[in-house]
Coordinates of C-alpha atoms (C1' of nucleotides) in Angstrom, one line a residue:
Chain A
M187 CA -0.3 0.1 -0.2
Q188 CA 1.6 3.7 -0.9
D189 CA 2.0 5.6 1.8
V190 CA -1.4 8.0 2.3
V191 CA -0.3 12.3 2.3
Y192 CA -3.0 14.4 3.5
G193 CA -2.8 17.3 1.6
N194 CA -5.1 19.7 -0.7
K195 CA -7.5 17.4 -1.8
G196 CA -9.2 15.2 0.8
T197 CA -11.3 13.3 -2.7
D198 CA -7.8 11.9 -3.4
I199 CA -7.8 10.2 -0.4
F200 CA -11.1 8.5 -0.9
Y201 CA -9.7 7.3 -4.0
L202 CA -6.2 5.9 -2.9
F203 CA -7.6 4.0 -0.4
K204 CA -10.8 2.9 -2.5
N205 CA -8.0 1.6 -5.2
S206 CA -6.6 -0.2 -2.2
I207 CA -9.4 -2.3 -1.0
M208 CA -10.6 -3.2 -4.8
I209 CA -6.8 -4.5 -5.6
I210 CA -5.7 -6.1 -2.5
K211 CA -1.9 -8.1 -2.4
G212 CA -2.5 -8.6 -6.5
R213 CA -5.9 -10.6 -5.5
T214 CA -8.9 -9.3 -7.4
K215 CA -12.6 -8.8 -6.5
V216 CA -14.6 -11.4 -8.8
K217 CA -17.2 -8.3 -9.3
E218 CA -14.4 -6.1 -10.4
A219 CA -13.3 -9.2 -12.9
L220 CA -16.7 -9.3 -14.1
S221 CA -17.0 -5.6 -15.1
S222 CA -13.8 -5.1 -16.9
S223 CA -12.5 -5.0 -20.7
D224 CA -9.3 -6.1 -20.4
Y225 CA -9.2 -8.7 -22.5
G226 CA -5.2 -10.6 -22.0
K227 CA -4.4 -9.0 -18.4
E228 CA -4.1 -11.7 -15.7
F229 CA -5.9 -11.6 -12.5
T230 CA -5.4 -13.3 -9.5
L231 CA -9.2 -14.9 -8.0
K232 CA -9.7 -16.3 -4.6
G233 CA -13.2 -17.5 -3.4
W234 CA -15.3 -20.7 -3.2
V235 CA -16.0 -23.0 -6.3
R236 CA -20.2 -23.3 -6.6
T237 CA -19.8 -25.8 -8.8
R238 CA -17.2 -27.6 -11.2
R239 CA -18.3 -29.5 -14.3
G240 CA -16.8 -30.6 -17.8
S241 CA -15.1 -33.2 -20.2
R242 CA -12.2 -35.1 -20.5
N243 CA -10.0 -32.3 -21.4
V244 CA -11.2 -29.3 -19.9
A245 CA -13.2 -27.8 -16.8
F246 CA -15.8 -25.1 -16.0
I247 CA -15.3 -23.7 -12.1
A248 CA -18.0 -21.4 -10.6
L249 CA -16.4 -19.5 -8.7
N250 CA -18.1 -16.9 -6.3
D251 CA -16.1 -14.6 -3.2
G252 CA -19.2 -12.7 -1.9
S253 CA -18.3 -9.6 -4.0
T254 CA -21.3 -9.9 -6.1
I255 CA -24.0 -12.3 -6.1
N256 CA -22.5 -13.7 -10.0
S257 CA -19.8 -15.8 -9.5
I258 CA -17.0 -15.7 -13.1
Q259 CA -16.6 -19.1 -14.9
V260 CA -13.0 -20.4 -14.5
V261 CA -11.8 -22.3 -17.3
A262 CA -9.1 -25.0 -16.5
D263 CA -7.2 -27.4 -19.4
V264 CA -7.3 -30.7 -17.9
P265 CA -4.2 -31.9 -19.6
V266 CA -2.2 -28.9 -18.4
F267 CA -3.2 -29.3 -14.0
G268 CA -4.4 -32.7 -14.4
E269 CA -6.9 -35.0 -12.7
E270 CA -5.5 -35.1 -9.4
L271 CA -5.8 -31.2 -8.1
L272 CA -9.0 -30.6 -10.2
K273 CA -10.7 -33.9 -8.4
K274 CA -9.7 -31.7 -5.0
I275 CA -11.6 -28.6 -6.5
T276 CA -15.6 -29.6 -5.2
T277 CA -18.3 -27.8 -4.5
G278 CA -17.1 -26.0 -1.3
S279 CA -13.9 -26.3 -1.7
C280 CA -11.8 -22.8 -1.3
I281 CA -8.9 -21.6 -4.4
S282 CA -6.7 -18.8 -5.8
V283 CA -7.0 -18.8 -9.3
T284 CA -4.4 -16.7 -11.4
G285 CA -5.6 -16.0 -15.5
V286 CA -5.9 -14.7 -18.2
L287 CA -9.3 -12.4 -18.5
K288 CA -11.1 -13.6 -21.9
E289 CA -14.4 -12.8 -23.6
S290 CA -16.3 -16.2 -23.3
M291 CA -16.4 -18.7 -26.2
G292 CA -19.4 -20.0 -24.3
K293 CA -22.9 -18.7 -24.0
G294 CA -24.2 -17.9 -20.2
Q295 CA -21.1 -14.9 -19.4
N296 CA -19.6 -11.9 -20.9
V297 CA -15.9 -12.8 -19.9
E298 CA -14.2 -15.8 -17.7
I299 CA -10.7 -16.3 -16.4
V300 CA -8.1 -19.2 -18.7
A301 CA -6.5 -20.7 -15.5
N302 CA -2.5 -20.4 -16.0
K303 CA -2.3 -21.2 -11.9
I304 CA -4.7 -22.8 -10.1
E305 CA -3.6 -23.6 -5.6
V306 CA -6.1 -25.2 -3.6
Y307 CA -6.8 -23.4 -0.4
G308 CA -8.8 -25.9 1.0
T309 CA -10.5 -28.8 0.5
A310 CA -14.8 -29.5 0.9
D311 CA -15.4 -34.1 0.7
P312 CA -18.1 -34.1 -1.5
S313 CA -19.5 -36.2 -0.1
A314 CA -19.9 -34.8 3.8
Y315 CA -20.0 -30.9 2.3
P316 CA -23.7 -30.3 3.0
L317 CA -24.7 -27.5 0.1
Q318 CA -25.2 -29.1 -3.0
K319 CA -25.7 -27.4 -6.4
K320 CA -29.4 -27.9 -6.2
G321 CA -31.8 -25.4 -4.2
H322 CA -32.0 -26.4 -0.9
T323 CA -35.1 -25.4 1.5
L324 CA -34.7 -22.3 3.7
E325 CA -35.7 -25.0 6.6
F326 CA -32.9 -26.8 5.9
L327 CA -30.6 -23.7 5.6
R328 CA -31.6 -22.4 9.1
E329 CA -29.9 -25.8 10.2
I330 CA -26.9 -24.8 8.4
A331 CA -26.7 -21.4 9.5
H332 CA -22.8 -21.4 9.6
L333 CA -22.2 -22.6 5.7
R334 CA -25.7 -21.0 4.6
P335 CA -23.6 -17.4 3.6
R336 CA -22.2 -19.4 0.6
T337 CA -25.6 -19.7 -1.1
N338 CA -26.9 -17.6 -3.2
T339 CA -29.9 -16.3 -1.2
F340 CA -28.0 -16.0 1.9
G341 CA -24.9 -13.5 0.0
S342 CA -27.7 -11.3 -1.4
I343 CA -29.0 -11.5 2.2
L344 CA -26.2 -10.3 3.8
R345 CA -25.0 -7.7 1.1
I346 CA -28.9 -6.3 1.5
R347 CA -28.5 -6.1 5.1
H348 CA -24.9 -4.3 5.1
A349 CA -26.4 -1.8 2.5
L350 CA -29.3 -1.3 4.8
A351 CA -27.4 -0.8 8.1
F352 CA -25.3 1.6 5.7
A353 CA -28.0 3.7 4.4
I354 CA -29.8 3.9 7.9
H355 CA -26.2 5.7 9.7
N356 CA -25.7 7.6 5.9
Y357 CA -29.3 9.0 6.4
F358 CA -29.1 10.3 9.8
N359 CA -25.5 11.4 9.8
D360 CA -26.8 13.8 6.7
K361 CA -29.7 15.0 8.5
G362 CA -27.5 15.9 11.6
F363 CA -28.2 13.1 13.8
Y364 CA -25.7 11.5 16.5
Y365 CA -25.7 8.2 16.5
I366 CA -25.4 7.0 20.7
H367 CA -24.9 4.0 22.3
T368 CA -27.0 3.2 24.6
P369 CA -27.3 0.1 27.4
V370 CA -27.0 -3.4 26.4
I371 CA -27.5 -3.9 30.1
T372 CA -30.0 -2.4 32.3
G373 CA -30.9 -2.1 35.6
A374 CA -34.7 -0.4 35.0
D375 CA -37.3 -2.3 34.5
A376 CA -40.6 -0.4 33.7
E377 CA -39.9 -0.2 30.2
G378 CA -43.4 -2.6 30.1
A379 CA -41.9 -3.7 26.4
G380 CA -41.7 -6.9 27.1
E381 CA -40.3 -9.7 29.3
M382 CA -36.4 -9.5 30.0
F383 CA -33.5 -12.1 29.7
R384 CA -31.4 -11.7 33.4
V385 CA -28.1 -10.8 33.2
T386 CA -26.1 -12.1 36.5
T387 CA -22.9 -13.7 38.1
L388 CA -25.3 -15.3 40.8
D389 CA -24.6 -19.2 41.1
L390 CA -27.7 -20.9 40.1
S391 CA -28.0 -23.4 41.7
N392 CA -26.9 -22.0 45.3
P393 CA -28.4 -18.0 45.3
P394 CA -28.1 -15.6 48.5
M395 CA -31.1 -15.3 49.9
T396 CA -32.8 -12.7 51.8
N397 CA -34.3 -12.9 55.3
E398 CA -37.6 -13.1 53.4
N399 CA -36.4 -16.2 51.4
K400 CA -35.7 -14.3 48.5
V401 CA -33.0 -14.4 46.0
D402 CA -30.3 -11.2 47.2
F403 CA -29.9 -9.4 44.4
S404 CA -27.6 -7.2 46.1
E405 CA -25.0 -9.8 46.1
D406 CA -25.1 -10.0 42.3
F407 CA -22.7 -8.4 40.1
F408 CA -24.7 -4.8 39.7
G409 CA -25.5 -4.6 43.4
K410 CA -29.1 -5.3 41.9
E411 CA -31.5 -7.1 39.4
A412 CA -30.1 -6.4 35.7
N413 CA -31.0 -7.5 32.2
L414 CA -31.1 -6.9 28.4
T415 CA -32.7 -3.9 27.3
V416 CA -35.9 -4.1 25.5
S417 CA -35.5 -0.8 24.2
G418 CA -32.5 2.1 23.8
Q419 CA -35.9 4.4 23.9
L420 CA -35.8 6.1 27.3
E421 CA -31.9 6.5 27.2
A422 CA -32.3 8.3 23.9
E423 CA -34.3 10.6 24.9
L424 CA -31.7 11.8 27.4
G425 CA -29.5 12.4 24.0
A426 CA -31.9 13.9 22.4
L427 CA -32.8 16.7 25.4
A428 CA -29.0 17.6 24.9
L429 CA -27.9 16.9 21.1
S430 CA -31.4 18.0 19.9
E431 CA -31.6 14.4 17.2
V432 CA -30.0 11.2 18.3
Y433 CA -30.2 7.8 16.6
T434 CA -30.0 4.7 18.2
F435 CA -29.4 1.3 15.9
G436 CA -28.0 -1.5 18.2
P437 CA -29.7 -4.8 19.9
T438 CA -32.5 -5.7 21.6
F439 CA -34.0 -8.9 23.6
R440 CA -37.0 -9.8 24.2
A441 CA -37.7 -13.0 26.0
E442 CA -40.9 -13.6 24.9
N443 CA -42.4 -16.8 23.8
S444 CA -43.2 -15.6 20.3
N445 CA -42.7 -18.3 17.7
T446 CA -43.8 -16.6 14.5
P447 CA -42.1 -15.9 11.8
R448 CA -41.8 -12.1 12.3
H449 CA -40.2 -12.7 15.8
L450 CA -37.1 -13.4 17.3
A451 CA -35.3 -13.1 21.1
E452 CA -32.6 -10.9 19.8
F453 CA -32.3 -8.0 17.0
W454 CA -31.7 -5.1 16.0
M455 CA -34.1 -1.7 16.6
I456 CA -33.5 1.7 15.1
E457 CA -35.0 4.3 17.1
P458 CA -34.3 7.9 16.6
E459 CA -35.0 10.7 19.4
M460 CA -36.0 14.1 18.3
A461 CA -36.3 17.3 20.5
F462 CA -38.6 19.5 19.1
Y463 CA -40.5 17.2 16.8
D464 CA -44.3 16.7 17.1
I465 CA -46.2 13.6 16.0
D466 CA -46.7 15.5 12.2
D467 CA -42.8 16.1 12.2
N468 CA -42.5 12.5 13.1
M469 CA -44.6 10.7 10.6
D470 CA -42.7 13.4 8.2
L471 CA -39.9 12.0 9.2
A472 CA -40.6 8.5 9.7
E473 CA -41.9 8.3 6.2
E474 CA -38.4 9.7 4.3
F475 CA -36.4 7.8 6.4
L476 CA -38.0 4.6 5.1
K477 CA -38.1 6.2 1.3
Y478 CA -34.6 6.9 1.5
L479 CA -33.5 3.5 2.3
L480 CA -35.7 1.8 0.3
V481 CA -34.6 4.2 -2.9
Y482 CA -31.2 3.4 -1.6
I483 CA -31.7 -0.6 -1.8
L484 CA -33.2 -0.2 -4.8
E485 CA -30.5 1.6 -6.4
H486 CA -27.2 -0.4 -4.8
C487 CA -28.4 -3.6 -4.7
R488 CA -30.2 -4.4 -7.6
E489 CA -28.9 -8.1 -8.6
D490 CA -29.2 -9.1 -5.6
L491 CA -33.1 -7.5 -5.6
E492 CA -33.7 -8.8 -9.0
F493 CA -31.9 -12.3 -7.9
L494 CA -34.7 -12.6 -5.4
N495 CA -37.3 -11.1 -6.9
K496 CA -37.0 -13.8 -9.5
M497 CA -36.5 -16.8 -6.8
Y498 CA -38.6 -15.9 -3.5
D499 CA -41.0 -12.8 -4.8
K500 CA -42.0 -12.3 -8.1
E501 CA -43.6 -8.8 -7.2
L502 CA -40.6 -7.3 -4.6
I503 CA -39.0 -4.8 -6.7
E504 CA -42.3 -3.7 -7.8
R505 CA -44.0 -3.7 -4.7
I506 CA -40.5 -1.5 -3.1
S507 CA -41.3 0.7 -5.8
H508 CA -44.9 1.2 -5.0
V509 CA -43.8 2.4 -1.4
V510 CA -41.5 4.6 -2.9
E511 CA -43.9 6.3 -5.0
K512 CA -47.2 6.3 -2.9
K513 CA -47.7 8.9 -0.2
F514 CA -48.6 7.2 3.1
E515 CA -52.1 7.2 4.3
R516 CA -52.5 9.1 7.3
I517 CA -55.8 8.3 9.9
T518 CA -57.0 8.3 13.8
Y519 CA -57.1 5.0 15.4
T520 CA -60.9 6.3 15.5
E521 CA -61.4 6.8 11.6
A522 CA -59.5 3.4 11.3
I523 CA -61.8 1.5 13.5
D524 CA -64.9 3.2 11.5
I525 CA -63.3 2.2 8.1
L526 CA -63.7 -1.6 9.5
S527 CA -66.7 -1.7 11.4
S528 CA -68.5 0.0 7.5
S529 CA -66.2 -2.5 5.2
G530 CA -68.4 -4.9 5.6
R531 CA -66.4 -7.3 5.9
N532 CA -66.7 -10.2 8.6
F533 CA -63.1 -10.3 10.5
E534 CA -62.8 -12.8 13.0
F535 CA -62.3 -10.6 15.6
P536 CA -64.9 -7.7 15.9
T537 CA -63.8 -3.8 16.0
N538 CA -64.7 -1.8 19.0
W539 CA -63.3 1.4 19.8
G540 CA -60.4 0.9 22.5
A541 CA -59.0 -2.4 21.4
D542 CA -56.3 -3.2 19.6
L543 CA -55.8 -3.7 15.9
Q544 CA -56.2 -7.1 15.2
S545 CA -53.7 -8.5 12.2
E546 CA -56.6 -8.9 9.9
H547 CA -57.9 -5.6 10.4
E548 CA -54.4 -3.8 10.0
R549 CA -54.0 -6.2 6.5
F550 CA -57.5 -5.3 5.4
L551 CA -56.1 -1.1 5.9
V552 CA -53.4 -1.1 4.2
E553 CA -53.4 -4.2 1.3
E554 CA -57.1 -3.6 0.4
H555 CA -58.4 -0.5 1.6
F556 CA -56.1 2.4 0.8
K557 CA -53.2 -0.2 -1.1
R558 CA -50.0 1.6 0.6
P559 CA -48.6 2.1 3.9
V560 CA -50.7 4.2 6.3
T561 CA -50.0 5.3 9.4
I562 CA -52.3 5.5 12.2
T563 CA -52.3 8.1 15.3
D564 CA -54.1 9.1 18.2
Y565 CA -54.8 5.1 20.1
P566 CA -56.8 4.4 23.1
K567 CA -54.2 5.7 26.0
T568 CA -55.0 2.5 28.0
I569 CA -53.2 -0.1 24.7
K570 CA -50.2 2.1 24.8
A571 CA -47.0 3.0 27.2
F572 CA -47.2 5.6 29.9
Y573 CA -44.6 7.9 27.8
M574 CA -46.9 8.2 25.5
K575 CA -47.8 12.7 24.8
Q576 CA -51.8 12.5 25.9
N577 CA -54.0 14.5 24.0
D578 CA -56.4 16.7 25.4
D579 CA -59.4 14.2 25.5
N580 CA -57.7 12.6 28.1
K581 CA -58.6 9.5 25.8
T582 CA -56.3 9.1 23.0
V583 CA -52.1 9.2 23.1
R584 CA -50.6 10.9 20.7
A585 CA -49.0 7.4 19.4
M586 CA -48.4 6.3 15.5
D587 CA -48.0 2.8 14.0
V588 CA -46.7 3.0 10.4
L589 CA -48.3 -0.3 8.9
F590 CA -47.1 -1.5 6.1
P591 CA -47.9 -3.7 3.1
K592 CA -47.4 -7.8 3.6
I593 CA -45.6 -7.2 7.2
G594 CA -48.0 -5.2 9.4
E595 CA -46.2 -2.7 11.9
I596 CA -42.9 -2.0 10.8
I597 CA -42.6 1.7 13.2
G598 CA -43.8 2.1 16.5
G599 CA -43.8 5.2 17.7
S600 CA -45.0 9.3 19.9
Q601 CA -44.5 11.9 20.5
R602 CA -43.5 11.8 24.2
E603 CA -45.5 13.5 27.0
E604 CA -43.1 16.4 28.3
I605 CA -45.6 17.6 30.9
M606 CA -44.4 16.4 34.4
E607 CA -47.5 16.1 35.7
R608 CA -49.4 14.2 33.2
L609 CA -46.2 11.8 32.6
V610 CA -46.4 11.1 36.4
S611 CA -50.1 10.5 36.6
R612 CA -49.9 8.4 34.0
I613 CA -47.3 6.3 35.2
E614 CA -48.9 5.9 38.8
E615 CA -52.0 5.1 37.0
L616 CA -50.3 1.7 35.8
G617 CA -48.3 0.9 39.0
I618 CA -44.6 1.3 38.0
S619 CA -42.4 2.4 39.9
K620 CA -41.6 5.7 39.8
D621 CA -38.3 5.3 41.6
D622 CA -36.7 3.4 38.8
L623 CA -37.7 6.1 36.5
W624 CA -35.9 9.3 38.9
W625 CA -33.2 10.0 36.1
Y626 CA -36.0 9.6 32.9
L627 CA -38.1 12.0 35.0
D628 CA -35.3 14.6 35.6
T629 CA -35.0 15.6 32.2
R630 CA -39.0 16.5 32.8
R631 CA -37.8 18.7 35.4
F632 CA -35.0 20.3 34.2
G633 CA -35.3 22.3 30.9
T634 CA -38.1 20.0 29.3
A635 CA -39.1 20.2 25.5
P636 CA -41.8 18.8 23.3
H637 CA -40.0 15.6 21.1
S638 CA -40.9 12.7 19.8
G639 CA -39.6 9.1 18.5
F640 CA -40.1 6.0 16.8
G641 CA -39.0 2.6 16.6
L642 CA -38.0 0.4 13.6
G643 CA -37.4 -2.9 14.1
F644 CA -34.4 -3.9 11.6
E645 CA -35.2 -7.4 10.5
R646 CA -38.7 -6.0 9.8
L647 CA -37.6 -4.0 7.8
M648 CA -35.4 -6.3 6.2
L649 CA -38.3 -8.7 5.5
F650 CA -40.0 -6.1 3.3
V651 CA -36.8 -5.7 1.1
T652 CA -35.7 -8.3 0.6
G653 CA -39.5 -10.7 0.3
M654 CA -38.5 -13.3 2.3
S655 CA -41.0 -14.3 4.9
N656 CA -39.5 -15.9 7.9
I657 CA -38.0 -13.2 9.9
R658 CA -35.2 -16.2 10.8
D659 CA -34.1 -15.5 7.1
V660 CA -33.0 -12.2 7.4
I661 CA -30.4 -12.4 10.2
P662 CA -27.1 -14.2 10.2
F663 CA -27.9 -16.3 13.2
P664 CA -31.6 -15.9 14.4
R665 CA -32.4 -16.7 18.4
T666 CA -35.7 -18.1 19.2
P667 CA -37.2 -20.4 21.8
K668 CA -35.3 -22.8 21.4
N669 CA -33.1 -22.0 19.5
A670 CA -29.4 -20.3 20.0
E671 CA -27.3 -22.6 17.7
F672 CA -24.3 -21.0 16.3
Chain B
rU217 C1' -48.8 -20.0 24.9
rC218 C1' -53.1 -21.5 21.8
rC219 C1' -55.1 -23.6 16.8
rU220 C1' -53.4 -26.7 12.8
rC221 C1' -49.9 -29.5 9.8
rC222 C1' -45.6 -32.2 9.1
rU223 C1' -41.3 -35.4 10.5
rU224 C1' -38.6 -42.2 5.8
rA225 C1' -31.4 -42.1 2.4
rG226 C1' -27.0 -36.2 2.5
rC227 C1' -31.4 -33.3 0.1
rU228 C1' -36.5 -33.0 -1.3
rC229 C1' -40.4 -36.8 -1.3
rA230 C1' -43.5 -41.5 -2.6
rG231 C1' -44.9 -45.8 0.1
rU232 C1' -52.7 -47.5 -1.4
rU233 C1' -57.8 -50.9 4.0
rG234 C1' -51.5 -52.6 9.2
rG235 C1' -49.0 -57.4 5.4
rU236 C1' -42.8 -60.8 2.2
rU237 C1' -36.6 -57.7 1.0
rA238 C1' -38.9 -49.5 2.4
rG239 C1' -38.8 -46.6 -3.2
rA240 C1' -37.7 -41.9 -6.7
rG241 C1' -35.6 -37.7 -8.3
rC242 C1' -31.3 -35.1 -6.8
rA243 C1' -26.2 -35.3 -4.2
rC244 C1' -22.3 -39.4 -3.7
rC245 C1' -19.1 -42.8 -6.0
rU246 C1' -17.0 -45.5 -10.7
rG247 C1' -16.6 -44.9 -15.9
rA248 C1' -17.5 -42.8 -21.0
rC249 C1' -17.9 -37.6 -23.0
rU250 C1' -13.8 -32.0 -27.2
rG251 C1' -16.7 -25.5 -24.2
rU252 C1' -19.5 -26.9 -20.4
rU253 C1' -24.3 -23.4 -18.0
rA254 C1' -28.9 -27.3 -12.5
rA255 C1' -23.5 -30.2 -18.6
rU256 C1' -25.2 -35.6 -20.4
rC257 C1' -25.1 -41.0 -20.7
rA258 C1' -24.2 -45.7 -17.8
rG259 C1' -23.5 -48.4 -13.6
rG260 C1' -22.7 -48.6 -7.7
rG261 C1' -22.9 -48.0 -2.9
rG262 C1' -26.2 -45.5 0.9
rG263 C1' -32.0 -46.1 5.7
rU264 C1' -32.2 -45.7 13.9
rC265 C1' -38.8 -44.6 8.9
rC266 C1' -37.6 -38.1 14.6
rU267 C1' -37.7 -40.8 20.6
rA268 C1' -39.9 -43.5 24.0
rG269 C1' -44.5 -46.4 25.6
rG270 C1' -48.9 -49.0 23.7
rU271 C1' -52.5 -51.9 20.4
rU272 C1' -52.2 -56.1 16.8
rC273 C1' -50.3 -62.7 14.6
rA274 C1' -47.5 -58.3 12.1
rA275 C1' -47.0 -51.1 12.6
rG276 C1' -43.3 -46.5 8.3
rU277 C1' -48.8 -47.4 8.3
rC278 C1' -52.9 -46.7 14.0
rC279 C1' -53.1 -45.1 19.7
rU280 C1' -50.6 -41.9 23.9
rA281 C1' -47.0 -38.7 25.4
rG282 C1' -42.3 -36.3 24.6
rA283 C1' -39.0 -33.3 20.8
rG284 C1' -38.0 -30.5 17.2
rG285 C1' -39.9 -27.9 12.5
rG286 C1' -44.1 -25.3 8.9
rG287 C1' -48.4 -22.1 8.7
rG288 C1' -51.9 -19.1 11.6
rA289 C1' -52.9 -16.3 16.1
rG290 C1' -51.8 -13.8 20.7
rC291 C1' -47.7 -10.1 22.1
rC292 C1' -45.2 -7.1 19.6
rA293 C1' -40.1 -4.5 16.4

RNA sequence: UCCUCCUUAGCUCAGUUGGUUAGAGCACCUGACUGUUAAUCAGGGGGUCCUAGGUUCAAGUCCUAGAGGGGGAGCCA
């Protein structure tokens, strides 16, 4: 690598680094080679073998290094390399190939590498290697999550996952938001967002006990009960009431016994929190944010999207584009109930004001009635969290849920209650311990401000963007009830 | 957690009213083949029928319980 000299033109430094990454120690990535037209030039490529086929005289090796969904065809003369070497090059093996780029004689690819030198880094016993050239079910691939990144499907998903995460940081950074790291271990037990995983170093077979015959957590590592976070929101609010606009993006844990294609015990959540935003500003941000991310993926992950569109979901790209183009519908909870009850539809669960909307209701609104994403606001306070801003009707709160086609609720958020008296009275009504939240309440005591925020489930968005139907297939190593393998 | 369906070869599945030695395609192995595209052709090996009980002369098949998985629901992101 060349020395990096800081100088007059910052952009030069960027390109210096960029080039040094494209070609590392003389290695070229498959993606670069495939888009090259330097016919006759020698390249060295390294990657994993997808298939090998051929005849007595010539072997064709499909080589993939994950830089793109496409594999490059390596052509090897059998007499030159010998059957002994070529025998080792089976599906799943890892090789280094040095050869000359040529226009392909065969159909199906534009360029190919005619090998001069092949080195086998690692063989993969074909009778034991679980991945075949044929397609596998997603259920089977879940059982071999350590190898599934080597498939076309999971290569695409992981590249899209990366791009989506990158786009999230990009969006917020450009907009002047600060990324803050909220704690993964929390002593606050009052968030009410679900069952929590306990964090402890106590000896579970012989824990210290109090006089009242309860486990004595004062002896535990933190001197009190501690859990894995179910949300970074309360801490994010602290950041927003100092830095104005912040966001979190980190792992979140829920110990709910949820066995569905939409729930994980460990998932990633994005939680922006903004001072001086009311509920309408919040909705505007959520819509712009989602559309930015979808456009980013459409522009940067085209080949992967086309693959997923072809193999799993024929309407994927069309659906994403549709959401980008349409203005999200905005209605209140009360309006939603009216639409549902006058729809003439026979729902399994009848609608009545005060009850939460069921999946079937959300699907009807999004997929049949409006045919576009719907943001529902002003829910009854009885079915929403304590921190949401109370409306003057004394019945509803300034909550907002964004509902997406196919996957339902993708964003849940609200304007927050910034008035101390109202917040405390709500906390007391719900029987939540005020003492545990002293630090949160201090923000309302000292320089409180109107503010809003929302939570976006990263894997839920991944479901929408990839067209996958099970959330276990959009995270590398899913954690669900009875499953923490790998 | 509830409802429902499923579990047979490495993978995907068939297996009739319970009845001899449990099958197929693909994969794998061997061989053939002058550039293949999920290569093709011929031959071969490969089974704890999820687990534990039970009914029966006889269970892959019927019954009970359990485990794992899919779909739906609830909780939610």
